[in-house]
């Protein structure tokens, strides 16, 4: 990839995963989101260097291995470039939480994603896992990252907002493009962004599109969603690539330059781009 798009100095990719090397960090399960190949941190950093990305956030994946170890190892080796989001068990010790916090973990991810009334991925952390952990995580300044569709977020928000956290919503609210931006859940989420309690990742166009996501994809059917989120509150947005794009068939694996071109089309103002790529990640993740 060439640095043709001119990313600002300090640009941040706020949603990636790492897997392996498998001899040290074996994946723990099969399924749609199991990695087809190793994707170690060294490969990630080389990609970022080719793109002009300075730093980023590893979201520990259920299939990446036990107890956040592969992500923790990466953060300890590259503390200036990396932050992390964990998957936890309710019995995690204070000592382990302190170790993760000191290494650069800033949030925990909860899996609540459904599409067409069905769970997309089983496993991961649930709200029942989160509730007993909430006081200890809040004490350490962590946030909660939610993998959830905006209609379900609208329904769950009254209970979620009783918890002592800010919420970071994955993949533009994971609303499929054919629902349109007037879909009630998405409109409600745009209003939530204005409260200062919620953040959103401008990522996942390849997962929300109905028009294909392989090389050369434009993701045009997702553009209105990204534009609406930017209009709602650019101070609460970050961008992410979702590398290495697990769960796609080989022909549907998106290219990072195509995803960035979508971002540049939807965010034409240089100052707003810098806010989303540099300033907001620094505040949210403590770079």
mmCIF file of C-alpha atoms in Angstrom:
data_model
loop_
_atom_site.group_PDB
_atom_site.id
_atom_site.type_symbol
_atom_site.label_atom_id
_atom_site.label_comp_id
_atom_site.label_asym_id
_atom_site.label_seq_id
_atom_site.Cartn_x
_atom_site.Cartn_y
_atom_site.Cartn_z
ATOM 1 C CA UNK A 1 0.000 0.000 0.000
ATOM 2 C CA UNK A 2 1.212 3.478 -0.817
ATOM 3 C CA UNK A 3 0.752 6.479 1.459
ATOM 4 C CA UNK A 4 -1.232 8.149 -1.316
ATOM 5 C CA UNK A 5 -4.055 9.376 0.904
ATOM 6 C CA UNK A 6 -1.837 11.505 3.098
ATOM 7 C CA UNK A 7 -2.813 10.385 6.581
ATOM 8 C CA UNK A 8 -2.004 12.937 9.293
ATOM 9 C CA UNK A 9 0.978 12.379 11.565
ATOM 10 C CA UNK A 10 -0.047 10.252 14.522
ATOM 11 C CA UNK A 11 -2.924 8.509 12.716
ATOM 12 C CA UNK A 12 -4.473 5.654 14.688
ATOM 13 C CA UNK A 13 -6.182 2.426 13.608
ATOM 14 C CA UNK A 14 -8.547 1.744 16.506
ATOM 15 C CA UNK A 15 -9.772 -1.752 15.630
ATOM 16 C CA UNK A 16 -7.492 -4.652 14.716
ATOM 17 C CA UNK A 17 -6.879 -8.189 15.946
ATOM 18 C CA UNK A 18 -3.696 -10.250 16.149
ATOM 19 C CA UNK A 19 -3.374 -14.029 15.940
ATOM 20 C CA UNK A 20 -0.289 -16.066 16.647
ATOM 21 C CA UNK A 21 2.380 -17.148 16.098
ATOM 22 C CA UNK A 22 0.327 -20.270 16.643
ATOM 23 C CA UNK A 23 3.169 -22.193 18.284
ATOM 24 C CA UNK A 24 3.075 -19.628 21.117
ATOM 25 C CA UNK A 25 -0.542 -18.463 21.005
ATOM 26 C CA UNK A 26 -2.736 -21.217 19.522
ATOM 27 C CA UNK A 27 -6.280 -20.245 18.522
ATOM 28 C CA UNK A 28 -8.865 -21.735 20.840
ATOM 29 C CA UNK A 29 -11.871 -22.585 18.658
ATOM 30 C CA UNK A 30 -13.200 -23.160 15.190
ATOM 31 C CA UNK A 31 -16.040 -21.216 13.626
ATOM 32 C CA UNK A 32 -16.815 -18.318 11.322
ATOM 33 C CA UNK A 33 -14.398 -15.921 13.016
ATOM 34 C CA UNK A 34 -11.507 -18.335 13.507
ATOM 35 C CA UNK A 35 -8.322 -17.118 11.780
ATOM 36 C CA UNK A 36 -7.391 -18.898 8.560
ATOM 37 C CA UNK A 37 -3.714 -18.017 9.064
ATOM 38 C CA UNK A 38 -1.364 -16.363 11.496
ATOM 39 C CA UNK A 39 -1.566 -12.586 11.747
ATOM 40 C CA UNK A 40 1.093 -11.634 14.302
ATOM 41 C CA UNK A 41 1.813 -8.146 15.548
ATOM 42 C CA UNK A 42 4.935 -7.838 13.377
ATOM 43 C CA UNK A 43 2.803 -8.216 10.239
ATOM 44 C CA UNK A 44 0.365 -5.628 11.566
ATOM 45 C CA UNK A 45 3.073 -3.077 12.291
ATOM 46 C CA UNK A 46 4.604 -3.566 8.844
ATOM 47 C CA UNK A 47 1.193 -2.896 7.291
ATOM 48 C CA UNK A 48 0.744 0.244 9.382
ATOM 49 C CA UNK A 49 4.187 1.467 8.388
ATOM 50 C CA UNK A 50 3.254 1.072 4.717
ATOM 51 C CA UNK A 51 0.033 3.038 5.302
ATOM 52 C CA UNK A 52 1.459 5.821 7.434
ATOM 53 C CA UNK A 53 -0.370 4.715 10.600
ATOM 54 C CA UNK A 54 1.514 5.452 13.800
ATOM 55 C CA UNK A 55 -0.413 3.513 16.433
ATOM 56 C CA UNK A 56 -3.514 1.519 17.131
ATOM 57 C CA UNK A 57 -5.750 -0.627 19.293
ATOM 58 C CA UNK A 58 -5.763 -4.418 19.384
ATOM 59 C CA UNK A 59 -9.165 -5.826 20.302
ATOM 60 C CA UNK A 60 -8.554 -9.269 21.733
ATOM 61 C CA UNK A 61 -10.561 -11.834 19.773
ATOM 62 C CA UNK A 62 -12.136 -14.933 21.264
ATOM 63 C CA UNK A 63 -10.345 -17.078 18.687
ATOM 64 C CA UNK A 64 -6.959 -15.448 19.295
ATOM 65 C CA UNK A 65 -6.112 -17.516 22.352
ATOM 66 C CA UNK A 66 -6.633 -17.719 26.066
ATOM 67 C CA UNK A 67 -6.554 -14.966 28.673
ATOM 68 C CA UNK A 68 -5.614 -12.052 26.381
ATOM 69 C CA UNK A 69 -2.051 -13.373 26.232
ATOM 70 C CA UNK A 70 -1.258 -12.652 22.571
ATOM 71 C CA UNK A 71 -2.543 -9.084 22.904
ATOM 72 C CA UNK A 72 -0.776 -8.529 26.222
ATOM 73 C CA UNK A 73 2.502 -9.737 24.708
ATOM 74 C CA UNK A 74 2.137 -7.297 21.800
ATOM 75 C CA UNK A 75 1.367 -4.349 24.094
ATOM 76 C CA UNK A 76 4.334 -5.070 26.337
ATOM 77 C CA UNK A 77 6.685 -5.182 23.343
ATOM 78 C CA UNK A 78 5.306 -2.041 21.655
ATOM 79 C CA UNK A 79 4.003 0.189 24.461
ATOM 80 C CA UNK A 80 4.285 3.434 22.502
ATOM 81 C CA UNK A 81 2.261 2.183 19.544
ATOM 82 C CA UNK A 82 -0.395 -0.086 21.020
ATOM 83 C CA UNK A 83 -3.383 -0.117 23.349
ATOM 84 C CA UNK A 84 -5.749 -3.018 23.999
ATOM 85 C CA UNK A 85 -9.340 -4.061 24.599
ATOM 86 C CA UNK A 86 -9.774 -7.264 26.592
ATOM 87 C CA UNK A 87 -12.102 -10.197 26.974
ATOM 88 C CA UNK A 88 -12.443 -11.072 30.659
ATOM 89 C CA UNK A 89 -13.931 -13.690 32.935
ATOM 90 C CA UNK A 90 -15.849 -12.637 36.044
ATOM 91 C CA UNK A 91 -13.249 -14.276 38.301
ATOM 92 C CA UNK A 92 -10.309 -12.253 36.936
ATOM 93 C CA UNK A 93 -8.067 -11.156 39.790
ATOM 94 C CA UNK A 94 -7.222 -7.587 40.738
ATOM 95 C CA UNK A 95 -3.580 -8.431 40.119
ATOM 96 C CA UNK A 96 -4.369 -9.439 36.538
ATOM 97 C CA UNK A 97 -6.505 -6.347 35.967
ATOM 98 C CA UNK A 98 -3.658 -4.172 37.175
ATOM 99 C CA UNK A 99 -1.228 -5.966 34.868
ATOM 100 C CA UNK A 100 -3.524 -5.432 31.892
ATOM 101 C CA UNK A 101 -4.121 -1.777 32.773
ATOM 102 C CA UNK A 102 -0.415 -1.091 33.208
ATOM 103 C CA UNK A 103 0.272 -2.692 29.812
ATOM 104 C CA UNK A 104 -2.239 -0.419 28.053
ATOM 105 C CA UNK A 105 -5.619 -2.164 28.110
ATOM 106 C CA UNK A 106 -8.335 0.484 28.251
ATOM 107 C CA UNK A 107 -11.596 -1.381 27.723
ATOM 108 C CA UNK A 108 -13.492 -4.652 27.688
ATOM 109 C CA UNK A 109 -15.532 -5.992 24.760
ATOM 110 C CA UNK A 110 -19.039 -7.417 25.164
ATOM 111 C CA UNK A 111 -20.658 -9.535 22.455
ATOM 112 C CA UNK A 112 -24.351 -8.725 21.968
ATOM 113 C CA UNK A 113 -24.514 -8.951 18.194
ATOM 114 C CA UNK A 114 -27.597 -10.310 16.461
ATOM 115 C CA UNK A 115 -28.640 -10.050 12.834
ATOM 116 C CA UNK A 116 -32.105 -11.006 11.637
ATOM 117 C CA UNK A 117 -32.974 -12.083 15.178
ATOM 118 C CA UNK A 118 -30.099 -14.554 15.517
ATOM 119 C CA UNK A 119 -26.803 -14.393 17.364
ATOM 120 C CA UNK A 120 -23.990 -13.906 14.851
ATOM 121 C CA UNK A 121 -21.247 -15.239 17.107
ATOM 122 C CA UNK A 122 -21.555 -17.260 20.279
ATOM 123 C CA UNK A 123 -19.150 -16.945 23.169
ATOM 124 C CA UNK A 124 -17.211 -13.954 24.361
ATOM 125 C CA UNK A 125 -18.298 -11.790 27.266
ATOM 126 C CA UNK A 126 -21.936 -11.142 28.114
ATOM 127 C CA UNK A 127 -23.643 -8.465 30.186
ATOM 128 C CA UNK A 128 -23.991 -11.024 32.967
ATOM 129 C CA UNK A 129 -20.195 -11.346 32.937
ATOM 130 C CA UNK A 130 -19.754 -7.580 32.982
ATOM 131 C CA UNK A 131 -22.009 -6.603 35.861
ATOM 132 C CA UNK A 132 -19.958 -8.114 38.725
ATOM 133 C CA UNK A 133 -16.789 -6.676 37.199
ATOM 134 C CA UNK A 134 -18.158 -3.180 36.685
ATOM 135 C CA UNK A 135 -16.887 -1.494 39.895
ATOM 136 C CA UNK A 136 -13.353 -2.824 39.446
ATOM 137 C CA UNK A 137 -13.170 -1.862 35.780
ATOM 138 C CA UNK A 138 -14.603 1.601 36.389
ATOM 139 C CA UNK A 139 -12.069 2.160 39.156
ATOM 140 C CA UNK A 140 -9.314 1.548 36.593
ATOM 141 C CA UNK A 141 -10.836 3.932 34.051
ATOM 142 C CA UNK A 142 -11.882 1.294 31.523
ATOM 143 C CA UNK A 143 -14.708 1.688 29.016
ATOM 144 C CA UNK A 144 -17.048 -0.925 27.550
ATOM 145 C CA UNK A 145 -16.888 -1.733 23.855
ATOM 146 C CA UNK A 146 -20.139 -3.191 22.535
ATOM 147 C CA UNK A 147 -20.483 -5.410 19.491
ATOM 148 C CA UNK A 148 -24.171 -4.713 18.987
ATOM 149 C CA UNK A 149 -26.679 -3.686 16.347
ATOM 150 C CA UNK A 150 -28.232 -0.270 16.868
ATOM 151 C CA UNK A 151 -31.789 -1.541 17.267
ATOM 152 C CA UNK A 152 -30.701 -3.827 20.092
ATOM 153 C CA UNK A 153 -28.678 -0.985 21.610
ATOM 154 C CA UNK A 154 -31.792 1.191 21.646
ATOM 155 C CA UNK A 155 -33.659 -1.506 23.561
ATOM 156 C CA UNK A 156 -30.847 -2.237 26.034
ATOM 157 C CA UNK A 157 -29.642 1.320 26.651
ATOM 158 C CA UNK A 158 -31.770 2.010 29.764
ATOM 159 C CA UNK A 159 -30.101 -0.928 31.537
ATOM 160 C CA UNK A 160 -26.651 -0.322 30.074
ATOM 161 C CA UNK A 161 -26.601 3.291 31.166
ATOM 162 C CA UNK A 162 -27.011 2.245 34.808
ATOM 163 C CA UNK A 163 -23.449 0.932 34.599
ATOM 164 C CA UNK A 164 -20.564 3.329 35.364
ATOM 165 C CA UNK A 165 -19.032 3.408 31.882
ATOM 166 C CA UNK A 166 -18.719 5.184 28.598
ATOM 167 C CA UNK A 167 -19.633 2.910 25.682
ATOM 168 C CA UNK A 168 -17.729 2.424 22.437
ATOM 169 C CA UNK A 169 -19.929 0.960 19.686
ATOM 170 C CA UNK A 170 -18.292 -1.248 17.067
ATOM 171 C CA UNK A 171 -18.551 -1.002 13.310
ATOM 172 C CA UNK A 172 -20.913 1.970 12.878
ATOM 173 C CA UNK A 173 -23.501 0.222 15.003
ATOM 174 C CA UNK A 174 -23.389 -2.895 12.817
ATOM 175 C CA UNK A 175 -26.530 -1.796 10.982
ATOM 176 C CA UNK A 176 -26.847 -3.491 7.603
ATOM 177 C CA UNK A 177 -26.873 -0.972 4.774
ATOM 178 C CA UNK A 178 -30.226 -1.993 3.347
ATOM 179 C CA UNK A 179 -31.978 -0.820 6.527
ATOM 180 C CA UNK A 180 -31.161 2.774 5.562
ATOM 181 C CA UNK A 181 -30.154 5.673 7.755
ATOM 182 C CA UNK A 182 -33.756 6.342 8.770
ATOM 183 C CA UNK A 183 -33.878 2.990 10.577
ATOM 184 C CA UNK A 184 -35.070 3.797 14.094
ATOM 185 C CA UNK A 185 -32.160 2.149 15.880
ATOM 186 C CA UNK A 186 -29.583 4.017 13.841
ATOM 187 C CA UNK A 187 -31.311 7.381 14.246
ATOM 188 C CA UNK A 188 -31.479 6.787 17.984
ATOM 189 C CA UNK A 189 -27.764 6.001 18.059
ATOM 190 C CA UNK A 190 -26.924 9.231 16.253
ATOM 191 C CA UNK A 191 -28.757 11.052 19.049
ATOM 192 C CA UNK A 192 -26.888 9.038 21.676
ATOM 193 C CA UNK A 193 -23.589 10.208 20.194
ATOM 194 C CA UNK A 194 -24.535 13.761 21.093
ATOM 195 C CA UNK A 195 -24.778 12.958 24.827
ATOM 196 C CA UNK A 196 -21.040 12.422 25.352
ATOM 197 C CA UNK A 197 -21.649 8.970 26.879
ATOM 198 C CA UNK A 198 -21.104 7.056 23.628
ATOM 199 C CA UNK A 199 -18.347 6.681 21.065
ATOM 200 C CA UNK A 200 -18.455 4.943 17.682
ATOM 201 C CA UNK A 201 -15.879 3.231 15.507
ATOM 202 C CA UNK A 202 -16.036 4.175 11.826
ATOM 203 C CA UNK A 203 -15.215 0.615 10.831
ATOM 204 C CA UNK A 204 -17.013 -2.434 9.512
ATOM 205 C CA UNK A 205 -18.186 -1.088 6.150
ATOM 206 C CA UNK A 206 -17.153 -4.462 4.739
ATOM 207 C CA UNK A 207 -19.455 -6.174 7.233
ATOM 208 C CA UNK A 208 -22.422 -3.825 6.796
ATOM 209 C CA UNK A 209 -22.472 -3.552 3.002
ATOM 210 C CA UNK A 210 -24.841 -5.587 0.845
ATOM 211 C CA UNK A 211 -22.779 -5.034 -2.337
ATOM 212 C CA UNK A 212 -19.620 -7.078 -1.760
ATOM 213 C CA UNK A 213 -16.411 -6.275 0.051
ATOM 214 C CA UNK A 214 -13.542 -7.690 -2.013
ATOM 215 C CA UNK A 215 -10.697 -5.809 -3.644
ATOM 216 C CA UNK A 216 -11.887 -2.619 -5.316
ATOM 217 C CA UNK A 217 -15.144 -2.445 -3.355
ATOM 218 C CA UNK A 218 -16.519 1.076 -2.913
ATOM 219 C CA UNK A 219 -18.842 0.356 0.052
ATOM 220 C CA UNK A 220 -21.045 3.152 -1.293
ATOM 221 C CA UNK A 221 -24.163 1.762 0.361
ATOM 222 C CA UNK A 222 -22.547 2.369 3.766
ATOM 223 C CA UNK A 223 -21.388 5.923 3.071
ATOM 224 C CA UNK A 224 -24.582 7.620 4.267
ATOM 225 C CA UNK A 225 -24.218 5.915 7.641
ATOM 226 C CA UNK A 226 -20.659 7.165 8.100
ATOM 227 C CA UNK A 227 -21.657 10.651 7.006
ATOM 228 C CA UNK A 228 -24.578 10.699 9.438
ATOM 229 C CA UNK A 229 -22.313 9.682 12.341
ATOM 230 C CA UNK A 230 -19.822 12.415 11.453
ATOM 231 C CA UNK A 231 -22.649 14.947 11.325
ATOM 232 C CA UNK A 232 -23.964 13.772 14.707
ATOM 233 C CA UNK A 233 -20.738 14.236 16.695
ATOM 234 C CA UNK A 234 -17.226 14.070 15.184
ATOM 235 C CA UNK A 235 -15.755 14.458 18.693
ATOM 236 C CA UNK A 236 -16.853 10.916 19.586
ATOM 237 C CA UNK A 237 -15.616 9.002 16.539
ATOM 238 C CA UNK A 238 -12.525 6.920 15.809
ATOM 239 C CA UNK A 239 -11.552 4.916 12.725
ATOM 240 C CA UNK A 240 -10.559 1.258 12.437
ATOM 241 C CA UNK A 241 -9.618 -1.167 9.685
ATOM 242 C CA UNK A 242 -10.684 -4.446 11.378
ATOM 243 C CA UNK A 243 -7.507 -6.109 10.018
ATOM 244 C CA UNK A 244 -7.001 -9.016 9.301
ATOM 245 C CA UNK A 245 -10.680 -9.300 8.331
ATOM 246 C CA UNK A 246 -11.473 -12.761 9.670
ATOM 247 C CA UNK A 247 -14.801 -14.307 8.765
ATOM 248 C CA UNK A 248 -14.766 -13.288 5.103
ATOM 249 C CA UNK A 249 -14.543 -15.697 2.203
ATOM 250 C CA UNK A 250 -11.239 -15.209 0.342
ATOM 251 C CA UNK A 251 -12.895 -13.265 -2.496
ATOM 252 C CA UNK A 252 -14.579 -10.897 -0.004
ATOM 253 C CA UNK A 253 -11.562 -9.871 2.062
ATOM 254 C CA UNK A 254 -11.492 -6.052 1.962
ATOM 255 C CA UNK A 255 -8.409 -3.979 1.246
ATOM 256 C CA UNK A 256 -7.275 -1.319 3.695
ATOM 257 C CA UNK A 257 -6.807 1.281 0.964
ATOM 258 C CA UNK A 258 -10.418 0.797 -0.181
ATOM 259 C CA UNK A 259 -11.653 1.254 3.387
ATOM 260 C CA UNK A 260 -9.577 4.403 3.784
ATOM 261 C CA UNK A 261 -10.861 5.810 0.494
ATOM 262 C CA UNK A 262 -14.394 5.434 1.843
ATOM 263 C CA UNK A 263 -13.373 7.326 4.986
ATOM 264 C CA UNK A 264 -11.785 10.124 2.956
ATOM 265 C CA UNK A 265 -14.893 10.444 0.759
ATOM 266 C CA UNK A 266 -17.166 10.612 3.785
ATOM 267 C CA UNK A 267 -14.908 12.941 5.785
ATOM 268 C CA UNK A 268 -13.590 15.515 3.282
ATOM 269 C CA UNK A 269 -12.539 18.111 5.867
ATOM 270 C CA UNK A 270 -8.879 17.781 6.923
ATOM 271 C CA UNK A 271 -9.501 19.112 10.429
ATOM 272 C CA UNK A 272 -12.298 16.615 11.063
ATOM 273 C CA UNK A 273 -10.167 13.778 9.689
ATOM 274 C CA UNK A 274 -7.379 14.700 12.067
ATOM 275 C CA UNK A 275 -9.825 14.779 14.956
ATOM 276 C CA UNK A 276 -11.068 11.256 14.152
ATOM 277 C CA UNK A 277 -7.686 9.746 13.293
ATOM 278 C CA UNK A 278 -5.444 11.441 15.880
ATOM 279 C CA UNK A 279 -7.063 13.570 18.571
ATOM 280 C CA UNK A 280 -10.027 11.399 19.542
ATOM 281 C CA UNK A 281 -8.005 8.157 19.846
ATOM 282 C CA UNK A 282 -5.503 9.946 22.050
ATOM 283 C CA UNK A 283 -8.300 10.934 24.448
ATOM 284 C CA UNK A 284 -10.134 7.615 24.390
ATOM 285 C CA UNK A 285 -7.133 5.290 24.680
ATOM 286 C CA UNK A 286 -4.613 7.463 26.474
ATOM 287 C CA UNK A 287 -1.858 7.524 23.881
#
